Short mmCIF file of C-alpha atoms in Angstrom, two decimals:
data_model
loop_
_atom_site.label_atom_id
_atom_site.label_comp_id
_atom_site.label_asym_id
_atom_site.label_seq_id
_atom_site.Cartn_x
_atom_site.Cartn_y
_atom_site.Cartn_z
CA MET A 910 258.05 208.07 45.52
CA ASN A 911 257.13 205.80 48.42
CA GLU A 912 259.96 203.26 48.12
CA PRO A 913 261.65 202.44 51.48
CA ARG A 914 265.09 203.57 50.27
CA GLU A 915 263.66 206.82 48.98
CA LEU A 916 261.89 207.46 52.27
CA ILE A 917 265.20 207.08 54.13
CA ARG A 918 267.08 209.28 51.65
CA ARG A 919 264.36 211.90 51.88
CA ALA A 920 264.56 211.81 55.68
CA ILE A 921 268.28 212.64 55.42
CA ARG A 922 268.13 215.16 52.55
CA GLY A 923 265.14 216.96 53.99
CA GLN A 924 267.08 217.78 57.17
CA ALA A 925 270.41 218.61 55.54
CA ARG A 926 270.44 222.17 56.90
CA GLN A 927 270.50 220.83 60.46
CA LEU A 928 272.30 217.54 59.82
CA ALA A 929 275.37 218.88 57.98
CA PRO A 930 276.54 221.28 60.74
CA ALA A 931 275.54 218.71 63.37
CA ALA A 932 277.81 216.11 61.71
CA ALA A 933 280.68 218.61 61.54
CA LEU A 934 280.26 219.45 65.21
CA ALA A 935 280.14 215.72 66.05
CA ALA A 936 283.49 215.25 64.31
CA VAL A 937 284.94 218.16 66.30
CA HIS A 938 283.54 216.78 69.56
CA GLN A 939 284.86 213.27 69.06
CA GLY A 940 288.19 214.59 67.80
CA CYS A 941 288.51 216.54 71.04
CA GLU A 942 287.52 213.43 72.99
CA ALA A 943 290.33 211.53 71.28
CA ALA A 944 292.75 214.36 72.14
CA VAL A 945 292.01 214.10 75.87
CA PRO A 946 294.28 211.02 76.31
CA LEU A 947 297.02 212.98 74.49
CA MET A 948 296.68 215.81 77.01
CA ILE A 949 296.87 213.31 79.88
CA GLY A 950 300.07 211.92 78.40
CA LEU A 951 301.52 215.43 78.04
CA ILE A 952 300.70 216.15 81.69
CA VAL A 953 302.56 212.98 82.71
CA ASP A 954 305.63 213.73 80.55
CA HIS A 955 305.91 217.51 80.95
CA ALA A 956 304.50 218.13 84.44
CA ILE A 957 304.36 215.08 86.71
CA ALA A 958 307.55 213.26 85.63
CA PRO A 959 309.86 216.32 85.76
CA GLY A 960 307.93 217.90 88.65
CA SER A 961 307.40 221.12 86.70
CA GLY A 962 304.85 223.58 88.08
CA SER A 963 304.83 225.72 84.92
CA GLY A 964 304.40 222.59 82.77
CA LEU A 965 301.45 221.53 84.88
CA LEU A 966 299.90 224.98 84.53
CA TRP A 967 300.02 225.25 80.74
CA THR A 968 298.91 221.67 80.18
CA LEU A 969 295.93 222.20 82.50
CA VAL A 970 295.04 225.39 80.62
CA LEU A 971 295.13 223.49 77.32
CA LEU A 972 293.02 220.74 78.86
CA ALA A 973 290.44 223.31 80.02
CA VAL A 974 290.27 224.85 76.51
CA LEU A 975 289.90 221.40 75.01
CA PHE A 976 286.97 220.58 77.29
CA ALA A 977 285.34 223.94 76.53
CA VAL A 978 285.42 223.20 72.79
CA LEU A 979 284.33 219.61 73.41
CA THR A 980 281.34 220.64 75.51
CA ALA A 981 280.19 223.44 73.20
CA SER A 982 280.36 221.27 70.07
CA MET A 983 278.42 218.47 71.75
CA ARG A 984 275.76 220.83 73.04
CA LEU A 985 275.21 222.59 69.70
CA GLY A 986 275.51 219.43 67.61
CA GLY A 987 273.12 217.53 69.87
CA ARG A 988 270.53 220.29 69.55
CA LEU A 989 270.81 220.32 65.76
CA VAL A 990 270.58 216.55 65.38
CA ARG A 991 267.56 216.51 67.69
CA HIS A 992 265.86 218.92 65.28
CA ALA A 993 266.89 216.70 62.35
CA THR A 994 265.58 213.45 63.85
CA GLN A 995 262.35 214.95 65.15
CA GLY A 996 261.80 216.92 61.93
CA ALA A 997 262.18 213.84 59.73
CA GLY A 998 259.85 211.80 61.94
CA HIS A 999 257.29 214.60 62.03
CA GLU A 1000 257.30 214.90 58.24
CA LEU A 1001 256.61 211.18 57.90
CA ARG A 1002 253.81 211.34 60.47
CA MET A 1003 252.20 214.18 58.54
CA ARG A 1004 252.43 212.23 55.28
CA LEU A 1005 250.88 209.18 56.92
CA THR A 1006 248.10 211.28 58.43
CA ARG A 1007 247.32 212.94 55.08
CA ARG A 1008 247.19 209.54 53.40
CA VAL A 1009 244.90 207.95 56.00
CA LEU A 1010 242.57 210.99 56.01
CA ASP A 1011 242.53 211.38 52.21
CA THR A 1012 238.99 212.14 51.00
CA ARG A 1013 239.28 209.41 48.35
CA GLY A 1014 239.40 206.84 51.12
CA PHE A 1015 242.06 204.49 52.43
CA ASP A 1016 242.10 200.76 51.81
CA ARG A 1017 243.12 199.42 55.20
CA ALA A 1018 242.98 195.81 53.97
CA GLY A 1019 242.45 194.47 57.48
CA THR A 1020 245.06 196.70 59.11
CA ARG A 1021 244.18 197.45 62.73
CA SER A 1022 243.98 201.02 63.97
CA GLY A 1023 246.62 200.23 66.59
CA VAL A 1024 249.03 199.04 63.91
CA LEU A 1025 248.47 202.27 61.96
CA LEU A 1026 249.13 204.23 65.14
CA SER A 1027 252.33 202.27 65.76
CA THR A 1028 253.44 202.93 62.17
CA ALA A 1029 252.79 206.67 62.48
CA THR A 1030 254.66 206.92 65.79
CA SER A 1031 257.24 204.20 66.37
CA ASP A 1032 258.13 203.49 62.72
CA ALA A 1033 258.21 207.15 61.72
CA GLY A 1034 260.47 207.92 64.66
CA ARG A 1035 262.76 205.02 63.80
CA VAL A 1036 263.21 206.27 60.23
CA GLY A 1037 263.91 209.76 61.59
CA MET A 1038 266.65 208.28 63.77
CA VAL A 1039 268.78 207.54 60.70
CA ASN A 1040 269.90 211.16 61.04
CA ALA A 1041 271.22 210.34 64.49
CA ALA A 1042 273.09 207.40 62.94
CA VAL A 1043 274.68 209.75 60.38
CA TRP A 1044 275.60 212.12 63.21
CA THR A 1045 277.26 209.44 65.33
CA SER A 1046 279.08 208.06 62.27
CA ALA A 1047 280.59 211.47 61.52
CA GLY A 1048 281.74 211.75 65.11
CA ALA A 1049 283.20 208.25 65.10
CA PHE A 1050 285.21 208.93 61.93
CA GLY A 1051 286.49 212.19 63.41
CA ALA A 1052 287.66 210.32 66.51
CA LEU A 1053 289.38 207.63 64.44
CA VAL A 1054 291.30 210.16 62.34
CA VAL A 1055 292.59 212.11 65.34
CA ALA A 1056 293.40 208.95 67.30
CA ALA A 1057 295.26 207.40 64.36
CA VAL A 1058 297.48 210.49 64.03
CA ILE A 1059 298.22 210.54 67.78
CA LEU A 1060 298.99 206.82 68.00
CA LEU A 1061 301.16 206.60 64.90
CA ARG A 1062 303.19 209.64 65.96
CA ALA A 1063 303.88 208.02 69.34
CA SER A 1064 304.72 204.53 68.05
CA VAL A 1065 304.00 203.02 64.65
CA LEU A 1066 303.99 199.49 66.08
CA LEU A 1067 301.68 200.26 68.99
CA GLY A 1068 299.45 202.41 66.79
CA LEU A 1069 299.01 199.66 64.21
CA VAL A 1070 298.30 197.09 66.93
CA VAL A 1071 295.60 199.29 68.42
CA LEU A 1072 293.98 200.35 65.14
CA LEU A 1073 294.15 196.98 63.39
CA GLY A 1074 293.45 194.94 66.52
CA LEU A 1075 290.17 196.75 67.10
CA ILE A 1076 288.80 195.58 63.73
CA PRO A 1077 288.37 191.87 64.67
CA VAL A 1078 287.07 192.89 68.10
CA VAL A 1079 284.37 195.05 66.50
CA LEU A 1080 283.54 192.43 63.85
CA LEU A 1081 283.10 189.79 66.55
CA THR A 1082 280.90 192.24 68.45
CA ARG A 1083 278.78 192.77 65.35
CA THR A 1084 278.47 189.02 64.82
CA ILE A 1085 277.30 188.63 68.41
CA SER A 1086 274.81 191.48 67.91
CA ALA A 1087 273.19 190.04 64.76
CA PRO A 1088 270.73 187.75 66.62
CA LEU A 1089 269.78 190.72 68.79
CA VAL A 1090 268.60 192.63 65.71
CA ARG A 1091 266.38 189.72 64.68
CA ARG A 1092 264.91 189.33 68.15
CA SER A 1093 264.35 193.08 68.40
CA SER A 1094 262.38 192.96 65.15
CA ALA A 1095 260.26 190.09 66.50
CA GLU A 1096 259.72 192.02 69.72
CA GLN A 1097 258.58 195.15 67.81
CA SER A 1098 256.15 193.08 65.74
CA ALA A 1099 254.70 191.47 68.87
CA VAL A 1100 254.32 194.85 70.59
CA ALA A 1101 252.63 196.32 67.50
CA HIS A 1102 250.21 193.37 67.41
CA ALA A 1103 249.39 193.82 71.11
CA ALA A 1104 248.83 197.54 70.54
CA GLY A 1105 246.46 196.75 67.67
CA VAL A 1106 244.45 194.33 69.80
CA ALA A 1107 244.25 196.90 72.61
CA ALA A 1108 243.10 199.64 70.21
CA ASP A 1109 240.38 197.38 68.83
CA LEU A 1110 239.28 196.51 72.36
CA VAL A 1111 238.95 200.15 73.38
CA GLU A 1112 237.28 201.13 70.10
CA GLY A 1113 234.61 198.44 70.43
CA LEU A 1114 234.24 198.52 74.20
CA ARG A 1115 230.52 199.35 74.15
CA ALA A 1116 229.71 196.55 71.72
CA ILE A 1117 231.86 194.09 73.69
CA LYS A 1118 229.99 194.88 76.90
CA GLY A 1119 226.67 194.63 75.09
CA LEU A 1120 227.53 191.15 73.83
CA GLY A 1121 229.01 190.07 77.16
CA ALA A 1122 232.26 189.12 75.42
CA GLU A 1123 234.61 190.65 77.98
CA ALA A 1124 236.21 187.31 78.90
CA VAL A 1125 236.87 186.36 75.26
CA VAL A 1126 238.41 189.73 74.39
CA PHE A 1127 240.43 189.79 77.61
CA GLY A 1128 241.85 186.35 76.79
CA ARG A 1129 242.77 187.52 73.29
CA TYR A 1130 244.63 190.54 74.64
CA ARG A 1131 246.27 188.47 77.37
CA ASP A 1132 247.69 186.12 74.72
CA ALA A 1133 248.96 189.00 72.55
CA SER A 1134 250.47 190.79 75.54
CA GLY A 1135 252.07 187.58 76.74
CA GLN A 1136 253.72 187.04 73.37
CA ALA A 1137 255.10 190.60 73.47
CA ARG A 1138 256.40 190.03 76.99
CA ALA A 1139 258.07 186.75 76.02
CA ALA A 1140 259.71 188.38 73.01
CA GLY A 1141 260.97 191.21 75.22
CA ILE A 1142 262.44 188.75 77.74
CA ARG A 1143 264.22 186.80 74.99
CA ALA A 1144 265.70 190.03 73.64
CA ALA A 1145 266.78 191.11 77.15
CA ARG A 1146 268.55 187.79 77.74
CA LEU A 1147 270.45 188.20 74.51
CA VAL A 1148 271.38 191.77 75.48
CA ALA A 1149 272.85 190.49 78.76
CA LEU A 1150 274.82 187.73 76.99
CA ARG A 1151 276.05 190.21 74.38
CA SER A 1152 277.21 192.66 77.05
CA GLY A 1153 279.15 189.98 78.90
CA LEU A 1154 280.92 188.71 75.78
CA ILE A 1155 281.80 192.24 74.66
CA ILE A 1156 283.31 193.04 78.06
CA LEU A 1157 285.37 189.83 77.83
CA LEU A 1158 286.63 190.62 74.30
CA THR A 1159 287.54 194.22 75.09
CA GLY A 1160 289.22 193.17 78.34
CA VAL A 1161 291.48 190.70 76.52
CA PHE A 1162 292.30 193.31 73.88
CA LEU A 1163 293.15 196.00 76.43
CA ALA A 1164 295.34 193.54 78.34
CA ALA A 1165 297.30 192.84 75.15
CA VAL A 1166 297.72 196.57 74.48
CA ALA A 1167 298.86 197.16 78.07
CA TRP A 1168 301.41 194.34 77.81
CA LEU A 1169 302.89 195.62 74.53
CA GLY A 1170 302.85 199.27 75.64
CA GLY A 1171 304.50 198.37 78.94
CA ARG A 1172 307.33 196.53 77.15
CA LEU A 1173 307.88 199.48 74.79
CA ALA A 1174 307.91 201.95 77.66
CA ALA A 1175 310.28 199.78 79.71
CA GLY A 1176 312.63 199.53 76.73
CA GLY A 1177 312.62 203.29 76.19
CA ALA A 1178 310.90 203.13 72.78
CA ILE A 1179 308.08 205.34 74.08
CA THR A 1180 307.67 207.56 77.11
CA VAL A 1181 305.43 206.79 80.05
CA GLY A 1182 303.07 209.56 78.92
CA GLN A 1183 302.84 208.05 75.43
CA PHE A 1184 302.08 204.66 76.96
CA VAL A 1185 299.27 206.20 79.03
CA THR A 1186 297.97 207.97 75.91
CA ALA A 1187 298.00 204.77 73.82
CA PHE A 1188 296.31 202.65 76.48
CA THR A 1189 293.63 205.26 77.15
CA LEU A 1190 293.00 205.72 73.42
CA ALA A 1191 292.65 201.96 72.95
CA GLN A 1192 289.92 201.96 75.58
CA PHE A 1193 288.27 205.05 74.09
CA LEU A 1194 288.33 203.81 70.48
CA ILE A 1195 286.16 200.79 71.27
CA GLY A 1196 283.21 203.19 71.35
CA PRO A 1197 283.70 204.78 67.89
CA PHE A 1198 284.50 201.43 66.26
CA THR A 1199 281.38 199.87 67.80
CA ARG A 1200 279.20 202.79 66.67
CA ILE A 1201 280.46 202.47 63.11
CA ALA A 1202 279.78 198.72 63.15
CA MET A 1203 276.24 199.28 64.49
CA VAL A 1204 275.29 201.84 61.83
CA GLY A 1205 274.36 199.03 59.44
CA ALA A 1206 272.00 197.55 62.03
CA GLN A 1207 270.42 200.96 62.64
CA PHE A 1208 269.80 201.44 58.93
CA ALA A 1209 268.41 197.89 58.69
CA ARG A 1210 265.88 198.64 61.43
CA ALA A 1211 265.03 201.94 59.76
CA ARG A 1212 264.51 200.15 56.44
CA ALA A 1213 262.12 197.66 58.07
CA SER A 1214 260.11 200.59 59.46
CA ALA A 1215 260.28 202.39 56.10
CA GLU A 1216 258.81 199.32 54.41
CA ARG A 1217 255.79 199.44 56.73
CA ILE A 1218 255.40 203.17 56.12
CA ALA A 1219 255.68 202.69 52.35
CA LYS A 1220 252.95 200.05 52.46
CA VAL A 1221 250.56 202.55 54.05
CA LEU A 1222 251.52 205.43 51.75
CA SER A 1223 251.13 203.21 48.66
CA ALA A 1224 247.72 201.83 49.66
CA PRO A 1225 245.24 202.37 46.81
CA PRO A 1226 242.30 204.75 47.32
CA LEU A 1227 238.81 203.33 47.75
CA ALA A 1228 237.34 205.77 45.22
CA GLU A 1229 238.88 207.72 42.39
CA GLY A 1230 238.22 211.45 42.48
CA GLY A 1231 236.05 213.14 39.87
CA ARG A 1232 236.88 216.14 37.71
CA THR A 1233 237.55 219.37 39.54
CA ASP A 1234 237.46 221.59 36.43
CA PRO A 1235 234.13 222.24 34.63
CA PRO A 1236 233.78 220.83 31.10
CA ALA A 1237 234.02 223.17 28.13
CA GLY A 1238 230.95 225.32 27.66
CA ALA A 1239 229.57 224.73 31.13
CA ASP A 1240 228.20 227.71 33.02
CA LEU A 1241 228.16 226.93 36.73
CA ARG A 1242 227.25 229.56 39.29
CA ILE A 1243 227.09 229.03 43.04
CA ARG A 1244 225.51 231.45 45.49
#
């Protein structure tokens, strides 16, 4: 089937042998990342505060082991997910190539060669990147589980404030990011159109020179390229605005966590090390929450690319093939 949803599901299922262990390793990596603030808090409580040399030694050993596991899982998982994303994109490129080169013909219906090239490269790669989205999602969930256990064991109140307070921050971030997705789609369409015009220009260069139409064609490409540039600038401006607002939101949130954690530590409800752990985890968890919120946007972009791929794969042939088996009673010999 050439439905967009089926193309995305096939991109994930077809790379399950690489994607499943990569997702598990991502969960291990991000779980270890979430445990790093815990180790920092243990160093503060069991080594720095009491001035214990032996406490400093064993906590540093544990921290070194943690980073060894963290690094190895990231390295192996990253290699596997790279195979999964590239493999899925390559499979789609091969399917598109087979369809375009089918001996029965391909009804381009006015589609430029440059647009077909963009579909077989950019769109195929974007659909393949859904495996990277699955990988990052698994890691983000692993980080959230480990962080939730650490925070709630230190202080139920502070843990709930951090975990529940991040939800509106991330939702506001997603709301701010929604226009960026639309502008990115417009930018991709403009770039694809400019690529199609450029491909047509190069393909018909000899005829253009023979007709003396260089100025006309150059003006056409200049307009298409200018539209792509303008779309890119609009998207870049929105990226800058989004980054500034996100920094403001997260700064306000971290200030609130620091205020509450400081009051709890001053009142003796939590230790100084637990306060350091909670504050550091609050800062760290913004990343996993944001990645989970952005997965929907990544799948939306992949679906838009899958729709363009499905349109090419579903294009009707120009000629139906004849019979490949001889009729009954025929005696055909070829020398």
